[in-house]
Coordinates of C-alpha atoms and ligand atoms in Angstrom, one line a residue:
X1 CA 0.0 0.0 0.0
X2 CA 1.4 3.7 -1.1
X3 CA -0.7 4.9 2.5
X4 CA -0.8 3.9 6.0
X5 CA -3.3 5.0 8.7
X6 CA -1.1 7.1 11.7
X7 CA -2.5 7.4 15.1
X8 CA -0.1 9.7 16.3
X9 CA -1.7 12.2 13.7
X10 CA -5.0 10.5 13.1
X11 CA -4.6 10.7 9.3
X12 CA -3.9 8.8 6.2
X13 CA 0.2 9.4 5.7
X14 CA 1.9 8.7 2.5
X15 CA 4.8 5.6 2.7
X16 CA 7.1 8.6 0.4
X17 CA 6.5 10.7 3.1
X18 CA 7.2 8.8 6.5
X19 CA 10.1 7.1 7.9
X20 CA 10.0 4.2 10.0
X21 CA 11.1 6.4 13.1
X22 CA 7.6 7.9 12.5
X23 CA 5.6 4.8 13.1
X24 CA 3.3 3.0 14.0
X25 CA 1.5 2.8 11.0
X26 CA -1.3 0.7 10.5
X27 CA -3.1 -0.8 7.8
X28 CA -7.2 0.8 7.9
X29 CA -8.7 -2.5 6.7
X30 CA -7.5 -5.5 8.5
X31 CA -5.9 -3.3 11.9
X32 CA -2.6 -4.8 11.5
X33 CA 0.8 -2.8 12.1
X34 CA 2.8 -2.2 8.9
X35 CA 6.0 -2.0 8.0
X36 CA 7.4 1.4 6.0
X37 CA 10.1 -0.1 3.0
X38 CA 12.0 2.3 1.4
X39 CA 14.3 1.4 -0.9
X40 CA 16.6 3.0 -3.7
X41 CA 14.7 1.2 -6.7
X42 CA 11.2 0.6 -5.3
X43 CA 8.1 2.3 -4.9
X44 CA 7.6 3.7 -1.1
X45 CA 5.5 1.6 0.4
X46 CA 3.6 0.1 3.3
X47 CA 3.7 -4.0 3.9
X48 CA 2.5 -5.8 6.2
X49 CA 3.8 -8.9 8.3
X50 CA 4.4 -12.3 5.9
X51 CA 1.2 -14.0 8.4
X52 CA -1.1 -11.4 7.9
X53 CA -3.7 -12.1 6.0
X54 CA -5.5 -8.7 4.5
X55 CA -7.5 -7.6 1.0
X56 CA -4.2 -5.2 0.3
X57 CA -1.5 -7.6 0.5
X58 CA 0.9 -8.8 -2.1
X59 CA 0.2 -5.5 -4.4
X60 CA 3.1 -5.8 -7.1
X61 CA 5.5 -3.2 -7.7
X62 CA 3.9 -2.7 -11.0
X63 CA 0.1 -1.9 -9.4
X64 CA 2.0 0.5 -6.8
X65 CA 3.8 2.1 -9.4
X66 CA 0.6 2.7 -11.8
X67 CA -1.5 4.0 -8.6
X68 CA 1.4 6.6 -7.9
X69 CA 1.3 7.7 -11.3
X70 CA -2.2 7.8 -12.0
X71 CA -2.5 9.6 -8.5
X72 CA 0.0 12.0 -9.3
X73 CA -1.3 12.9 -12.8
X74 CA -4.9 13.3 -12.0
X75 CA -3.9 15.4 -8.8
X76 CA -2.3 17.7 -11.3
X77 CA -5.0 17.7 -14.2
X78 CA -8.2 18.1 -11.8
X79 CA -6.5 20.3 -9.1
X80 CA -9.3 22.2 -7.3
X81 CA -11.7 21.5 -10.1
X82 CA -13.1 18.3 -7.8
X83 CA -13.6 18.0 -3.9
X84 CA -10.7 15.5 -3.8
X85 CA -8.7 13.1 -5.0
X86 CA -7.8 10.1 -2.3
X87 CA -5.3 7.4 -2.7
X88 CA -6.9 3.6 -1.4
X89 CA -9.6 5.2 0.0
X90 CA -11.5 1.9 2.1
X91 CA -15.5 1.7 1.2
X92 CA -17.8 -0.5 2.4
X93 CA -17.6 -3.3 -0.4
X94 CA -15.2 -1.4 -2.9
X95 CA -11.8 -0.3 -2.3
X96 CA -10.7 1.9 -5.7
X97 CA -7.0 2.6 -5.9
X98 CA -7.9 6.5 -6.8
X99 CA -10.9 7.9 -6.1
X100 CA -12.3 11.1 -7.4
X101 CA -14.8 13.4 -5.2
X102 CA -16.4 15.5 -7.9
X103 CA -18.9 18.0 -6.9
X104 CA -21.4 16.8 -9.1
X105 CA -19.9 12.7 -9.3
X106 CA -17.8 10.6 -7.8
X107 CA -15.0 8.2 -9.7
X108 CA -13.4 5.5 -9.5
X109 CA -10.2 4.4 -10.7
X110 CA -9.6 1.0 -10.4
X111 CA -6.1 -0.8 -11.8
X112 CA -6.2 -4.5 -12.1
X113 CA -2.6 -6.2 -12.8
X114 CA -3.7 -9.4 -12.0
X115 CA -6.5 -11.4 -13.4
X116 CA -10.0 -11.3 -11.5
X117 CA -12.2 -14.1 -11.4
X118 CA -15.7 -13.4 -13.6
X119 CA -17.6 -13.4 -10.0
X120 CA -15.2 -10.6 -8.7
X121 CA -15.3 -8.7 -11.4
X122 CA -19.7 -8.7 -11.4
X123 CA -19.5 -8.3 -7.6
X124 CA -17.4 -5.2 -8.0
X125 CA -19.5 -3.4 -10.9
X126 CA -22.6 -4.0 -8.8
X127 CA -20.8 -2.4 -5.4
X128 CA -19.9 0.6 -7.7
X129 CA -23.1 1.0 -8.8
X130 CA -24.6 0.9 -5.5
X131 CA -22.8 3.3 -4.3
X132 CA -23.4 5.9 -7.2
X133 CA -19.4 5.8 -8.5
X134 CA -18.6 5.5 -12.1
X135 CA -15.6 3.2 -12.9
X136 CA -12.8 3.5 -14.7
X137 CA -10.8 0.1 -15.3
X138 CA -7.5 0.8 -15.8
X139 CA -5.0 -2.6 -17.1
X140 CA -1.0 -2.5 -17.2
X141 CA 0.4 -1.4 -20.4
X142 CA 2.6 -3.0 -22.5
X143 CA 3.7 -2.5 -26.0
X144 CA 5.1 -5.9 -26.8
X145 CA 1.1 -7.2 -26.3
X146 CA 0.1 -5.1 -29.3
X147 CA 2.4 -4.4 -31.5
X148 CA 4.2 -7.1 -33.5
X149 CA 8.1 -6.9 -33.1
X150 CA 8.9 -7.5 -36.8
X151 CA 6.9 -4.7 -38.6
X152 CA 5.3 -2.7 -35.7
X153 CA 1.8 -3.2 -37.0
X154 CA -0.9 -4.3 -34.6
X155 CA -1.2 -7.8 -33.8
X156 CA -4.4 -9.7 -32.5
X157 CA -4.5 -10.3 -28.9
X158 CA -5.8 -12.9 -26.8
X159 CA -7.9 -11.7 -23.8
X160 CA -8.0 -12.7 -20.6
X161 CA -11.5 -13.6 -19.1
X162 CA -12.2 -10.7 -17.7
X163 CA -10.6 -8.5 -19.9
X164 CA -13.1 -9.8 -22.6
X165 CA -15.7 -8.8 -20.0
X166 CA -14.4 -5.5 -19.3
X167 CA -14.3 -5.5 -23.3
X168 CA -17.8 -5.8 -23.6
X169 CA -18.6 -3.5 -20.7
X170 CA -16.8 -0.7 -22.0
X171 CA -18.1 -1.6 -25.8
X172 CA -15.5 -2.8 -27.1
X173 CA -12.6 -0.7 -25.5
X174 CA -9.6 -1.1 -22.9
X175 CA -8.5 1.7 -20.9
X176 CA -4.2 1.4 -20.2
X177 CA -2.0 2.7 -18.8
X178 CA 1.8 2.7 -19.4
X179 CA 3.8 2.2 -16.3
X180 CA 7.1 3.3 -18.4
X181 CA 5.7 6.6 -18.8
X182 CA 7.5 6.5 -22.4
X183 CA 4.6 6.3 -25.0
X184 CA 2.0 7.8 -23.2
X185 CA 1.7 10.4 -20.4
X186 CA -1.6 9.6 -19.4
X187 CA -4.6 7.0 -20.3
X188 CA -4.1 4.6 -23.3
X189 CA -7.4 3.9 -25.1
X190 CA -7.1 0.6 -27.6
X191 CA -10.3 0.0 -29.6
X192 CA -10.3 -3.6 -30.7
X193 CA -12.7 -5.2 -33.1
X194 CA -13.7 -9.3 -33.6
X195 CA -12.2 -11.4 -36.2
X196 CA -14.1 -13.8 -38.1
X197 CA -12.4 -16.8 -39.1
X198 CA -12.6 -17.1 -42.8
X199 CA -15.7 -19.3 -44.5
X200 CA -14.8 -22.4 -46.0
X201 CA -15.2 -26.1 -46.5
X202 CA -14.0 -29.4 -46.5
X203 CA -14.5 -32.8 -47.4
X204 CA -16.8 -35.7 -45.3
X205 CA -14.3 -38.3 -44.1
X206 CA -15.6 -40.8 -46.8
X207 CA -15.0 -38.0 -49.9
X208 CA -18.6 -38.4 -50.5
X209 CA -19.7 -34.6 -49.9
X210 CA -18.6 -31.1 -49.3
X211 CA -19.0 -29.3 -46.4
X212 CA -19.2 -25.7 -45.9
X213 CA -18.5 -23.4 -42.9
X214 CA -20.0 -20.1 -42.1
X215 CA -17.4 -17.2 -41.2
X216 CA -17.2 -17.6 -37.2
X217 CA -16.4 -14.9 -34.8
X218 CA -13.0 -15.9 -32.6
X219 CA -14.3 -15.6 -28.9
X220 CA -11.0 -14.7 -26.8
X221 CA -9.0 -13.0 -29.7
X222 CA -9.2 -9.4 -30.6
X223 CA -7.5 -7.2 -33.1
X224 CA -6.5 -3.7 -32.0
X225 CA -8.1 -1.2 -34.7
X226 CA -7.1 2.2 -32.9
X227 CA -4.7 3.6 -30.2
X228 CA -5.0 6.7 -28.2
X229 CA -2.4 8.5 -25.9
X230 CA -1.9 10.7 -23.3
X231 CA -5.8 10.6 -22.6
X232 CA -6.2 12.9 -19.2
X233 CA -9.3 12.0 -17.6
X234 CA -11.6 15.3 -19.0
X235 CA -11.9 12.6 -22.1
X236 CA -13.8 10.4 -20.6
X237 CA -17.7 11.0 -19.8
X238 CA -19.6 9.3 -16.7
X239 CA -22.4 6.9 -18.4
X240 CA -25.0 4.7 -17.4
X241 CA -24.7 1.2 -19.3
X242 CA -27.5 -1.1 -19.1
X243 CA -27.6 -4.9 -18.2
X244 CA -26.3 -7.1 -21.2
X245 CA -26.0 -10.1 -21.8
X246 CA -22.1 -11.0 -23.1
X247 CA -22.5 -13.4 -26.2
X248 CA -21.9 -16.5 -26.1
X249 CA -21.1 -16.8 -22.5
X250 CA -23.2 -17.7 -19.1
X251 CA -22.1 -14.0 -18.6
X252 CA -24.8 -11.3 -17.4
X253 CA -23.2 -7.8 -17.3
X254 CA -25.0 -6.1 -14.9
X255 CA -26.7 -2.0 -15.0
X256 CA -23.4 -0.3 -14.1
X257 CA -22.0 3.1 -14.1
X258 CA -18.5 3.8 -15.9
X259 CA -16.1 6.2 -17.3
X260 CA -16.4 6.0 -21.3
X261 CA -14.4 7.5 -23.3
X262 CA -15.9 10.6 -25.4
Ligands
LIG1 ZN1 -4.4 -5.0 6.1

């Protein structure tokens, strides 16, 4: 975690901020004292004990380092046009890495490094919901996914499960963001499209007919049609989406409200 909860000054402190003379610092959702790790190469950061068990452990150094950066940036591009911006700011059921107190709307950034199960990823959108926040799913960057080394062209890409979810949810859009900070200063919008797999036919095992196929849509594979850059977050509109139902899967999106981009 990039925060730590300080009794000694009843606040939310910042890991970059704090040394570990400062202390205690404890984590706000499971009660447990942290440790403060600074180091030359890594992100400041609070961590707690190897036996604790807690909903913020094991964060990479890749998640940290994208929360920073995001926090940083939209700090700088909202300013005093919102209420506030907090860093792991512990709701009831959600717990968004960035959130934004508009004066009109609330939003919420949420970066996911590692995959989420389909259930988690429902349960989340619902909480959200609930609670009147619009979403803004933000996955790790990289330019090796997309781009094919030889020629530099786009290349399809096979999504995870709940990235072809969050696909679908944000009609037919991923939102990025590059923790290298070299392409893009800000959010990375990749539109992808379906690719059909060619018609065709073939023969019956005895030779005795022909059989034809119908061009068929490739579930999990996606080809990347356009890439933004340096998106700040004044691109991006809060939306109601109705429930849908994801084809072809047991998937049922529910009503949500999200961050599209305009
Ligand atoms: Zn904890």
């Amino acid at each position: 975690m990039l925060t730590a909860y300080h009794p000694q000054s009843s606040r939310q402190v910042f890991a970059a901020e704090q040394s570990s003379s400062g202390g205690p610092f404890f984590c706000p959702a499971c009660g447990s004292e942290l440790r403060i790790k600074k180091g030359l190469k890594r992100i400041h950061h609070f961590a707690h004990l190897p036996e604790k068990v807690c909903i913020y452990k094991g964060e990479s150094q890749l998640h940290l380092r994208i929360k920073k950066q995001i926090y940083y940036s939209l700090l700088q591009e909202l300013g005093t046009k919102v209420k506030n911006v907090s860093l792991e700011k512990l709701m009831d059921t959600i717990r968004p890495d960035v959130l934004i107190e508009g004066f009109k709307k609330n939003i919420g950034i949420e970066i996911q490094v590692t995959p989420l199960t389909p259930a988690e990823l429902i349960r989340r959108t619902t909480a959200y919901y609930q609670q009147k926040i619009h979403v803004l799913w933000v996955l790790p960057f990289s330019k090796e996914r997309f781009f094919a080394a030889d020629d530099g062209e786009f290349q399809p890409i096979r999504l995870k499960e709940f990235e072809l979810m969050l696909y679908y949810m944000n009609y037919k859009n991923l939102i990025f963001w590059d923790d290298t900070e070299k392409l893009s200063e800000g959010f990375i919008r990749i539109q992808l499209q379906d690719i059909w797999q060619k018609p065709g036919s073939y023969y019956s095992i005895d030779w005795s007919t022909v059989i034809e196929f119908n061009p068929k849509k490739l579930k999990q594979k996606k080809m990347p049609s356009q890439i933004e850059y340096h998106l700040g977050l004044k691109e991006f509109k809060p939306v109601y989406a109705p429930p849908f139902q994801m084809p072809k899967s047991d998937y049922f999106l529910p009503g949500r409200f999200m961050m599209l981009k305009k």
